[in-house]
């Protein structure tokens, strides 16, 4: 496959900027690794090092109660040369992951699923960005660069989510299932993306095998794919069981932590403060409510936006970036990368400038307030929590506003005479 | 949502379109007036001690009698050490401490900044509190030389005397550390860095002797010579690095002990005479803001504050009838109060402006003024964003020329509101596409460009700082016209480009300033004030042409205004302002720059980051916009 020149320039400059920052500011990655906005208890690179140390010394990595990441990451990172002496290998790995993610994103953009799916073609389809611009918007997003420098393991989840979406949009069933199994295995929550991705894949297959072939019925499709996903995840779990010395103790330390939230380290999300304040007797109930709330969007959105499954995936990524137990700015950067596919609906969004400004404000005030709370000691936890509220509010308004824009786009196909007119909710 | 929608609909109201500049100006004016009324009785408050455990001035002080003779003896000894080397001096001082029965250690530091070597040696002793478990400690500091590089003879002698005196008491429930720092800024910094293991071992030696978490620090600056000097008042210095302040309770304790218990007057911010008038209160507050805004080390205590150790310096000033014994009793009483603390000082304010020893305003009262100044930029930025999306041609006034002859019928939209119906050309309701790429790239590039002067000024030798300053001032003043020229040769910038350029720059400025206001109020306010004209620069861009090209005389007046704005901005550049302020206060620019460089390398000062990465880029983009307006070659 010939790589065209624009792509080569994009990859080259993106890799150069990352490796430049890694080498010229050697203390920057460690500084960012400690930032709560980027590293959460379930993705932190520092905790990964801790787990790795235990693993290479033949102690169960989950013994200390510090490491909450998937076991398969350990052999991968133990293959890399020692971080202290040769940090370059790790840096190259993380840069490569970002580039692969961008590559998948660009392939996704080339499928054109964002503007014309099986049942719906947007009247604004000419307004999209080129694949290279979408890749650039991901690679040069400051959030992505900061995430890459801080080296959390969430980049692997992001890579597999993007890969799964791309493969689903291309109709490549098996790769999609494998990528999604990896993503779900690493972080659990991506399993919620299965329904919209399945619709996306099914639609794509159906439109590829036009009439000549008999496309499989929805029910067979669902059954085969659910079982394939289960088999994929099961295989990965069994491999982990094998790797951690035939013990299932990694399950409570990884997925248990995601589900039960024992670690209340601050992050940009909404859970930690809420569960710090809560009486223990209500804990289980509200854990259920919070998870149910996050999961409940899947069904509703998949039904309502049946015609645009890729947008369901995008919106869900936005919702995960807000309502996950341990969100970080790397989730936000993935959401913005997917939102860039929907360039054509941005003119229909009503508050884009205000919301982007609010997010920018929050991303500067957040570290300032965290500094006042933790280092200067002149503030308290409420300072930081207030800013994470603003951040989440801004992000969820962007999700809502983009949803409005997409619905409006659909509506204008049905009722062309309403184009450009004020819509009012009754 | 409907309310928001209605508010958004306001953007089509011609009155709302004219309002933002006035609103911005109003914000700035209200912000400044807000600050000016703070010294009034109605808006400031009497200070009070919040932490009940402190009980300032409630103990009887016993420092006196024969201690006076010991103090005089130490003063003679200190005088004899005046011309010795660091090594000999600290050895002798360590010996004094050892004779008192304290554990002693020494520490060497060697910083390099602005091509200068800052070296010295600290010596300190730890008194293990008889009732303490070595988990907490308070520090008594006497720097060998004070901020004016004068030998702190009586101050050091007092620390030695206090060490001997405190050792005899059995009531200490915290360890007491006596620190005699090599100088007033680098020495305490090296010590406190090493105490918290945050030092770089190449420049600062690690400490061999440590105690518990530091709860507070008091520095004594009493440069009286061998024959003593009776002072009039205590000058209390309380601001730390980067404008962080110590807890107000510590300051209040010092004031209440000195004036209430000992009858020593207290003053602050070099206001030697303070008659509690409005002007003097205001002046004190403004001086405090300037000192906080610069964020420099104002005394030996400053380095402690970033480590969340509340610290103040007591400096003796004037000629009066207070002697070393009353200062000693003040220190004793302060340590008795700190000894009572059950937890870290946290009750009282960390953000305050003092206008007199017993009057202050807290953050809730003063923060709105800086926030209003910051908000003015955001308002302008939002207005510019809305303006940039407006159609290229403004609504034609008068009767529209008939277009039917070409068969083109203008799109009209029927608007119904409050029972009235109007026909409006559709294009005025639509939002034009914005070309974001060029303005965004330029704004980002300029912000990164600020890294170059930041690096250069922090790494230039003192001898060449003046020439560097001259060169960078010249470059800074020439670069905006050059880049506007570059812009015009590259491709004629559209009006939208320039509007968006201003919009993004002001958005960033407003955002940075409001974040900064929470960390260092004074710096944010001062920078906000110096950049306030930037939110009006866009007014000199010709708004929009009325379809047909206007007569050239119409464009002349705005262009003259633009040229005036260009010169005004040149006068307000960070570099020219620095020079002007330095000249007005009779300080050489080199001194300022050296202090900044030393601050960067020794103390971790951020002020120059704010100047170069926030103020300078904002000013730069404002100037480019003004130049583009002045050359007047904008496309629609």
XYZ file of C-alpha atoms in Angstrom, chain B residues 4-634:
631
model
C -30.749 30.470 26.095
C -32.280 30.456 22.648
C -33.904 33.796 23.342
C -30.610 35.174 24.588
C -28.912 33.877 21.471
C -31.567 35.514 19.344
C -30.399 38.791 20.845
C -27.351 38.668 18.627
C -29.447 39.935 15.783
C -30.520 42.966 17.738
C -28.569 46.003 16.482
C -28.381 47.465 19.987
C -26.919 44.224 21.331
C -24.336 44.318 18.576
C -23.106 47.707 19.697
C -23.075 46.897 23.397
C -19.988 44.680 23.923
C -17.285 47.396 23.791
C -19.225 49.438 26.335
C -19.814 46.379 28.452
C -16.095 45.565 28.375
C -15.171 49.101 29.326
C -17.729 48.989 32.109
C -16.201 45.764 33.436
C -12.734 47.292 33.547
C -13.961 50.482 35.190
C -16.057 48.653 37.763
C -13.099 46.352 38.439
C -10.806 49.260 39.160
C -13.356 51.190 41.199
C -14.075 48.022 43.162
C -10.441 47.879 44.169
C -10.392 51.550 45.076
C -13.293 51.320 47.497
C -11.845 48.349 49.361
C -9.947 50.480 51.929
C -13.199 52.054 53.112
C -14.473 50.894 56.469
C -17.565 49.401 54.902
C -15.649 46.976 52.705
C -12.628 46.004 54.787
C -12.653 44.213 58.091
C -10.835 44.276 61.385
C -8.449 41.328 61.640
C -9.157 38.644 64.199
C -7.520 35.431 65.287
C -9.556 32.444 64.108
C -7.529 29.607 65.517
C -8.494 29.296 69.160
C -5.448 27.234 70.029
C -3.089 30.115 69.318
C -4.119 32.259 72.312
C -1.743 35.048 71.365
C -0.308 37.072 74.228
C -1.945 34.948 76.897
C 1.299 33.734 78.447
C 3.724 35.503 80.685
C 7.107 35.939 79.031
C 10.213 35.372 81.063
C 12.900 36.406 78.614
C 14.847 39.123 80.400
C 17.194 39.714 83.281
C 20.476 37.871 82.885
C 19.523 36.808 79.345
C 20.340 40.364 78.373
C 23.982 39.821 79.316
C 24.081 36.602 77.335
C 22.576 38.372 74.354
C 25.236 41.097 74.528
C 27.952 38.495 74.731
C 26.627 36.676 71.664
C 26.428 39.986 69.851
C 30.131 40.537 70.482
C 30.889 37.025 69.256
C 28.816 37.541 66.107
C 30.642 40.809 65.437
C 33.942 38.980 65.648
C 32.720 36.531 62.962
C 31.789 39.332 60.566
C 34.844 39.041 58.348
C 35.482 35.301 58.647
C 34.919 32.826 55.821
C 31.697 30.852 55.616
C 33.428 27.735 56.883
C 34.924 29.369 59.956
C 31.733 31.201 60.715
C 29.417 28.215 60.611
C 31.896 26.179 62.623
C 31.899 28.753 65.373
C 28.109 29.136 65.280
C 27.733 25.361 65.408
C 29.927 25.360 68.471
C 27.634 27.888 70.180
C 24.646 25.697 69.509
C 26.478 22.612 70.725
C 27.350 24.294 74.000
C 23.637 24.824 74.531
C 23.177 21.078 74.200
C 21.524 21.059 70.766
C 22.153 18.818 67.811
C 23.762 20.775 64.991
C 24.270 20.316 61.251
C 25.581 22.413 58.412
C 24.663 22.676 54.761
C 26.454 24.162 51.763
C 24.694 25.479 48.667
C 25.970 26.742 45.361
C 23.514 28.137 42.841
C 24.369 29.549 39.437
C 22.001 32.119 37.977
C 22.490 34.949 35.478
C 26.164 33.989 35.293
C 26.608 34.596 39.000
C 27.574 32.111 41.646
C 25.444 32.322 44.760
C 27.166 30.319 47.433
C 26.890 30.101 51.160
C 26.529 27.877 54.153
C 23.617 27.345 56.508
C 23.982 26.158 60.048
C 21.053 24.945 62.082
C 20.317 23.279 65.375
C 17.391 21.153 66.471
C 15.939 21.458 69.941
C 14.040 18.283 70.689
C 10.872 19.323 72.431
C 10.662 17.655 75.837
C 7.029 16.812 75.235
C 7.363 16.239 71.501
C 7.652 13.089 69.463
C 9.657 14.698 66.628
C 6.692 14.767 64.273
C 6.292 18.546 64.212
C 8.685 21.448 64.301
C 8.734 25.227 64.184
C 11.639 27.249 62.847
C 13.352 30.387 64.101
C 15.439 31.929 61.346
C 18.176 34.510 61.526
C 19.758 35.140 58.153
C 23.420 36.098 58.346
C 22.845 39.043 56.059
C 19.464 40.679 55.618
C 17.743 41.668 52.368
C 19.932 44.796 52.103
C 23.067 42.653 52.554
C 23.754 44.178 55.970
C 25.132 41.920 58.684
C 22.145 40.817 60.771
C 24.228 41.051 63.916
C 21.640 41.407 66.653
C 19.213 39.124 64.832
C 21.674 36.230 64.772
C 22.675 36.967 68.363
C 18.999 36.851 69.326
C 18.563 33.454 67.651
C 21.567 32.121 69.595
C 20.222 33.562 72.843
C 16.755 32.153 72.200
C 18.275 28.732 71.498
C 20.016 28.759 74.851
C 16.936 30.128 76.581
C 14.385 27.785 74.979
C 16.522 24.761 75.800
C 15.838 25.300 79.477
C 12.062 25.131 79.152
C 10.220 21.862 79.531
C 6.973 22.907 77.903
C 7.796 22.571 74.208
C 5.484 20.133 72.511
C 7.095 20.666 69.134
C 10.707 20.573 68.097
C 12.292 23.955 67.524
C 14.799 24.435 64.726
C 17.185 27.380 64.883
C 18.413 28.220 61.430
C 21.182 30.692 60.689
C 21.034 30.966 56.921
C 23.964 32.155 54.838
C 21.879 34.902 53.257
C 18.276 36.047 53.162
C 17.020 34.419 49.971
C 19.115 31.541 48.608
C 20.093 30.147 52.011
C 16.589 29.572 53.374
C 15.526 28.269 49.960
C 18.345 25.709 49.904
C 17.549 24.650 53.425
C 13.806 24.291 53.004
C 14.227 22.516 49.647
C 16.609 20.033 51.210
C 14.355 19.637 54.249
C 11.588 18.440 51.927
C 14.001 16.457 49.708
C 13.040 18.643 46.760
C 16.544 19.875 46.060
C 18.924 19.004 43.280
C 21.945 17.388 44.946
C 24.330 19.041 42.491
C 23.658 22.517 43.846
C 22.389 21.948 47.357
C 23.758 19.591 49.954
C 21.303 17.223 51.606
C 20.464 17.735 55.254
C 21.995 15.313 57.718
C 19.665 16.225 60.539
C 15.924 16.603 60.311
C 12.890 16.852 62.518
C 9.152 16.585 61.855
C 6.781 18.466 59.577
C 7.300 22.212 59.742
C 4.349 24.019 61.277
C 5.549 27.585 61.071
C 8.609 29.773 60.755
C 9.559 33.156 62.157
C 12.535 35.102 60.850
C 14.224 37.896 62.762
C 15.882 40.775 60.969
C 17.592 43.089 63.472
C 20.763 44.494 61.954
C 21.767 46.624 64.978
C 25.525 46.759 65.575
C 27.615 45.878 68.575
C 26.281 48.717 70.718
C 22.663 47.960 70.015
C 19.969 50.121 68.575
C 16.617 50.933 70.054
C 13.947 50.553 67.414
C 10.537 52.068 67.016
C 8.310 49.521 65.260
C 8.204 46.047 63.873
C 7.858 45.717 60.127
C 6.079 42.444 59.424
C 6.791 40.888 56.028
C 4.399 38.154 55.038
C 4.427 37.541 51.275
C 6.069 34.497 49.770
C 7.297 33.301 46.421
C 4.822 33.667 43.556
C 2.520 35.793 45.628
C 1.481 33.018 47.955
C 0.727 34.307 51.442
C 1.104 32.798 54.863
C -2.009 32.136 56.882
C -3.499 35.336 58.212
C -3.597 33.869 61.720
C 0.201 33.888 61.920
C 0.308 37.534 60.938
C -2.449 38.354 63.397
C -0.646 36.520 66.157
C 2.481 38.567 65.536
C 0.541 41.828 65.488
C -1.497 41.026 68.520
C 1.542 39.959 70.561
C 3.718 42.851 69.452
C 1.189 45.610 69.856
C -1.134 44.108 72.451
C 1.307 42.405 74.785
C 4.572 44.243 74.208
C 3.350 47.633 73.094
C 5.402 47.641 69.905
C 3.729 49.218 66.904
C 3.476 47.147 63.757
C 3.614 48.220 60.172
C 3.745 46.528 56.808
C 4.763 47.031 53.199
C 7.394 49.662 54.063
C 4.758 52.149 55.178
C 6.891 53.694 57.874
C 4.215 56.199 58.693
C 0.615 55.093 58.735
C -2.092 57.349 60.132
C -4.972 55.147 59.035
C -6.248 57.504 56.379
C -7.874 56.327 53.178
C -4.815 57.268 51.096
C -2.428 55.402 53.357
C -4.598 52.332 53.469
C -4.848 52.371 49.707
C -1.117 52.864 49.327
C -0.380 49.972 51.671
C -2.735 47.764 49.751
C -1.271 48.738 46.385
C 2.263 48.197 47.617
C 1.212 44.807 48.905
C -0.323 44.013 45.526
C 2.812 45.079 43.677
C 4.988 42.937 45.910
C 2.610 40.010 45.569
C 2.379 40.503 41.835
C 6.140 40.437 41.393
C 6.172 37.239 43.412
C 9.779 37.735 44.464
C 11.369 36.657 47.735
C 10.734 39.477 50.190
C 12.580 37.995 53.131
C 14.038 34.807 54.582
C 10.522 33.547 55.278
C 9.412 33.662 51.610
C 10.936 30.343 50.592
C 8.960 28.486 53.268
C 5.522 29.473 52.063
C 5.432 27.368 48.849
C 5.953 24.318 51.067
C 2.790 25.176 52.931
C 4.800 26.317 55.939
C 3.393 29.582 57.198
C 6.180 32.049 57.812
C 6.778 35.725 58.508
C 9.750 38.002 58.999
C 9.931 40.474 61.868
C 12.086 43.423 60.909
C 12.968 46.256 63.268
C 12.664 49.764 61.924
C 13.074 53.365 63.054
C 14.461 54.959 66.186
C 12.440 54.505 69.319
C 12.668 52.994 72.751
C 12.098 49.274 72.055
C 15.146 47.167 72.770
C 16.339 43.673 71.936
C 14.646 42.264 75.032
C 11.189 43.305 73.889
C 11.895 41.739 70.496
C 13.068 38.607 72.289
C 9.905 38.515 74.371
C 7.816 38.920 71.223
C 9.587 35.943 69.675
C 9.159 33.957 72.867
C 5.470 34.700 73.032
C 5.029 33.801 69.360
C 6.708 30.458 69.897
C 4.553 29.798 72.909
C 1.516 30.426 70.714
C 2.801 28.204 67.895
C 3.611 25.584 70.501
C -0.089 25.434 71.367
C -1.159 24.558 67.840
C -2.992 21.276 67.576
C -3.027 21.181 63.799
C -1.572 23.064 60.888
C -2.735 26.673 60.597
C -5.822 26.433 58.425
C -8.600 28.358 60.125
C -7.942 31.795 58.797
C -7.485 33.227 55.309
C -4.745 32.348 52.850
C -5.908 34.983 50.373
C -6.154 38.492 51.702
C -5.074 42.034 51.099
C -3.832 43.905 54.145
C -4.177 47.653 54.328
C -3.016 48.173 57.849
C -1.700 45.963 60.614
C -5.246 45.260 61.756
C -7.386 45.702 58.642
C -7.844 43.375 55.722
C -10.127 42.317 52.907
C -10.647 38.654 52.151
C -10.778 36.975 48.769
C -14.550 36.985 48.500
C -14.536 40.750 48.622
C -11.627 41.548 46.357
C -11.592 38.733 43.799
C -14.455 40.142 41.702
C -12.301 43.096 40.700
C -9.680 40.921 38.953
C -12.372 38.631 37.615
C -14.251 41.586 36.121
C -11.077 42.695 34.369
C -10.600 39.152 33.052
C -14.258 38.863 32.056
C -13.969 41.960 29.898
C -11.717 40.016 27.535
C -14.125 37.096 27.397
C -17.039 39.409 26.590
C -15.110 41.001 23.745
C -14.049 37.604 22.514
C -17.616 36.307 22.408
C -18.750 39.479 20.662
C -15.983 39.064 18.089
C -16.965 35.454 17.514
C -20.541 36.445 16.819
C -19.334 39.270 14.613
C -17.063 36.960 12.633
C -20.021 34.779 11.747
C -22.056 37.647 10.434
C -22.598 37.864 6.661
C -20.065 39.834 4.702
C -22.405 42.602 3.631
C -24.322 44.494 6.189
C -27.992 45.181 5.729
C -28.473 47.793 3.153
C -29.931 50.958 4.434
C -32.673 52.532 2.407
C -34.443 50.978 -0.513
C -32.730 47.947 -1.888
C -31.828 48.351 -5.516
C -34.104 46.314 -7.723
C -32.533 43.037 -8.625
C -35.371 41.541 -10.570
C -33.923 42.809 -13.788
C -31.341 40.015 -13.718
C -33.932 37.543 -12.762
C -32.316 37.052 -9.408
C -34.727 37.404 -6.614
C -33.325 38.089 -3.225
C -34.218 35.479 -0.656
C -36.564 36.890 1.898
C -37.582 35.330 5.122
C -40.751 36.045 6.982
C -40.116 36.792 10.619
C -42.964 36.830 13.040
C -42.515 38.216 16.478
C -45.017 39.493 18.967
C -47.689 39.631 16.324
C -45.568 41.667 13.936
C -44.403 40.394 10.624
C -41.308 41.502 8.779
C -39.528 40.549 5.600
C -35.829 40.233 6.103
C -33.187 39.173 3.586
C -32.329 35.588 4.486
C -28.614 36.128 4.281
C -28.595 38.424 7.313
C -29.958 35.563 9.389
C -27.434 33.019 8.297
C -24.095 32.400 9.853
C -21.199 32.442 7.440
C -18.566 29.763 7.528
C -15.555 30.716 9.615
C -12.065 30.000 8.364
C -10.438 29.004 11.638
C -7.183 27.486 10.523
C -5.029 30.540 9.886
C -6.022 32.541 13.016
C -5.732 29.480 15.244
C -2.290 28.577 13.943
C -1.065 32.136 14.293
C -2.329 32.482 17.873
C -0.751 29.162 18.876
C 2.522 30.004 17.143
C 2.805 33.366 18.902
C 2.167 31.764 22.274
C 4.963 29.288 21.631
C 7.203 32.066 20.354
C 7.170 33.469 23.885
C 9.295 30.502 24.956
C 12.305 31.983 23.177
C 12.624 35.206 25.220
C 11.719 33.240 28.351
C 14.655 30.922 27.741
C 17.022 33.685 26.687
C 16.357 35.944 29.659
C 16.682 33.098 32.138
C 19.995 31.969 30.743
C 21.810 35.199 29.914
C 24.745 36.388 31.986
C 24.187 39.455 34.085
C 26.717 41.470 32.098
C 24.825 41.082 28.841
C 21.284 41.396 30.223
C 21.028 45.092 29.378
C 21.985 44.568 25.754
C 19.655 41.558 25.534
C 16.866 43.738 26.882
C 17.553 46.461 24.309
C 17.701 43.970 21.462
C 14.527 42.162 22.467
C 12.665 45.442 22.940
C 13.644 46.452 19.428
C 12.655 43.090 17.992
C 9.393 43.103 19.907
C 8.461 46.512 18.564
C 9.463 45.690 14.979
C 7.970 42.216 14.785
C 4.243 43.144 14.733
C 4.496 45.418 11.658
C 6.724 42.832 10.001
C 4.306 40.024 10.620
C 1.365 42.114 9.460
C 3.362 42.812 6.297
C 4.092 39.098 5.999
C 0.399 38.412 6.376
C -0.514 40.797 3.593
C 2.062 39.391 1.210
C 1.070 35.810 1.969
C -2.569 36.403 1.192
C -4.630 39.439 1.837
C -6.225 38.766 5.217
C -9.944 39.017 5.326
C -11.791 40.982 7.930
C -12.933 37.685 9.374
C -9.324 36.509 9.797
C -8.461 39.571 11.825
C -11.622 39.377 13.883
C -10.971 35.749 14.709
C -7.354 36.514 15.504
C -8.482 39.026 18.130
C -11.206 36.688 19.292
C -8.939 33.736 20.056
C -6.205 35.826 21.567
C -8.627 37.579 23.917
C -10.348 34.319 24.785
C -7.028 32.833 25.851
C -6.068 35.981 27.711
C -9.336 36.087 29.640
C -9.004 32.422 30.452
C -5.403 32.617 31.622
C -6.118 35.688 33.707
C -9.100 34.194 35.467
C -7.097 31.054 36.264
C -4.204 33.199 37.418
C -6.470 35.334 39.593
C -7.113 32.325 41.787
C -3.384 31.725 42.241
C -1.956 35.220 42.336
C -4.661 37.849 42.383
C -2.354 40.832 42.176
C -0.418 39.618 39.165
C -3.636 38.816 37.328
C -5.037 42.252 38.131
C -1.899 44.119 37.091
C -1.494 42.202 33.835
C -5.218 42.546 33.191
C -4.991 46.282 33.604
C -1.945 46.566 31.355
C -3.663 44.530 28.650
C -7.128 46.075 29.035
C -6.661 48.288 25.920
C -6.280 45.141 23.847
C -9.985 44.418 24.020
C -10.662 47.658 22.167
C -8.040 47.300 19.448
C -10.454 45.540 17.105
C -12.575 48.687 16.992
C -10.064 50.271 14.654
C -10.636 47.585 12.051
C -13.129 49.121 9.607
C -16.347 47.341 10.522
C -17.682 46.386 7.127
C -18.101 48.178 3.889
C -21.524 48.992 2.607
C -21.407 46.941 -0.531
C -20.160 49.767 -2.680
C -16.697 50.952 -1.805
C -16.886 54.021 0.381
C -15.161 57.289 -0.402
C -11.556 57.234 0.705
C -12.078 60.084 3.176
C -14.359 57.763 5.114
C -11.455 55.448 5.736
C -8.938 58.106 6.650
C -10.154 58.841 10.160
C -10.260 55.219 11.318
C -6.780 54.816 9.950
C -5.452 57.763 11.904
C -7.047 56.241 14.987
C -5.333 52.972 14.135
C -1.945 54.620 13.909
C -2.548 56.242 17.299
C -3.510 52.839 18.696
C -0.335 51.357 17.281
C 1.747 53.887 19.166
C -0.260 53.465 22.339
C 0.280 49.724 22.177
C 4.002 50.176 21.585
C 4.078 52.142 24.829
C 2.177 49.384 26.613
C 4.343 46.459 25.541
C 5.600 44.344 28.444
C 9.162 45.417 27.790
C 8.491 49.145 27.525
C 6.305 49.023 30.605
C 8.989 47.158 32.554
C 11.493 49.759 31.506
C 9.158 52.636 32.387
C 8.296 51.230 35.809
C 11.949 50.504 36.554
C 12.859 54.021 35.524
C 10.080 55.547 37.613
C 11.129 53.624 40.714
C 14.816 54.329 40.059
C 15.787 50.709 39.744
C 18.036 49.644 36.923
C 16.425 47.260 34.447
C 19.395 44.921 34.799
C 18.664 44.550 38.496
C 15.084 43.592 37.734
C 16.165 41.086 35.114
C 18.884 39.623 37.332
C 16.420 39.276 40.183
C 14.000 37.542 37.830
C 16.669 35.145 36.585
C 17.863 34.366 40.115
C 14.253 33.895 41.149
C 13.736 31.437 38.302
C 16.780 29.323 39.081
C 16.720 29.494 42.877
C 13.121 30.017 43.956
C 11.076 28.674 41.052
C 9.546 32.050 40.241
C 6.704 32.027 37.699
C 6.270 35.716 37.057
C 8.316 35.689 33.862
C 6.312 32.741 32.561
C 3.199 34.878 32.919
C 4.891 37.804 31.234
C 6.297 35.884 28.281
C 3.669 33.247 27.650
C 0.555 35.239 28.479
C 1.053 38.955 28.411
C 3.574 39.204 25.587
C 1.646 36.994 23.077
C -1.607 38.834 23.818
C 0.112 42.160 23.298
C 1.797 40.892 20.146
C -1.443 39.779 18.523
C -3.153 43.006 19.554
C -0.371 44.953 17.843
C -0.572 42.856 14.696
C -4.306 43.519 14.543
C -3.735 47.241 15.010
C -1.090 47.276 12.297
C -3.369 45.414 9.914
C -6.019 48.001 10.643
C -3.538 50.829 10.113
C -2.348 49.528 6.753
C -6.003 49.139 5.877
C -5.629 46.390 3.308
C -8.347 44.038 4.407
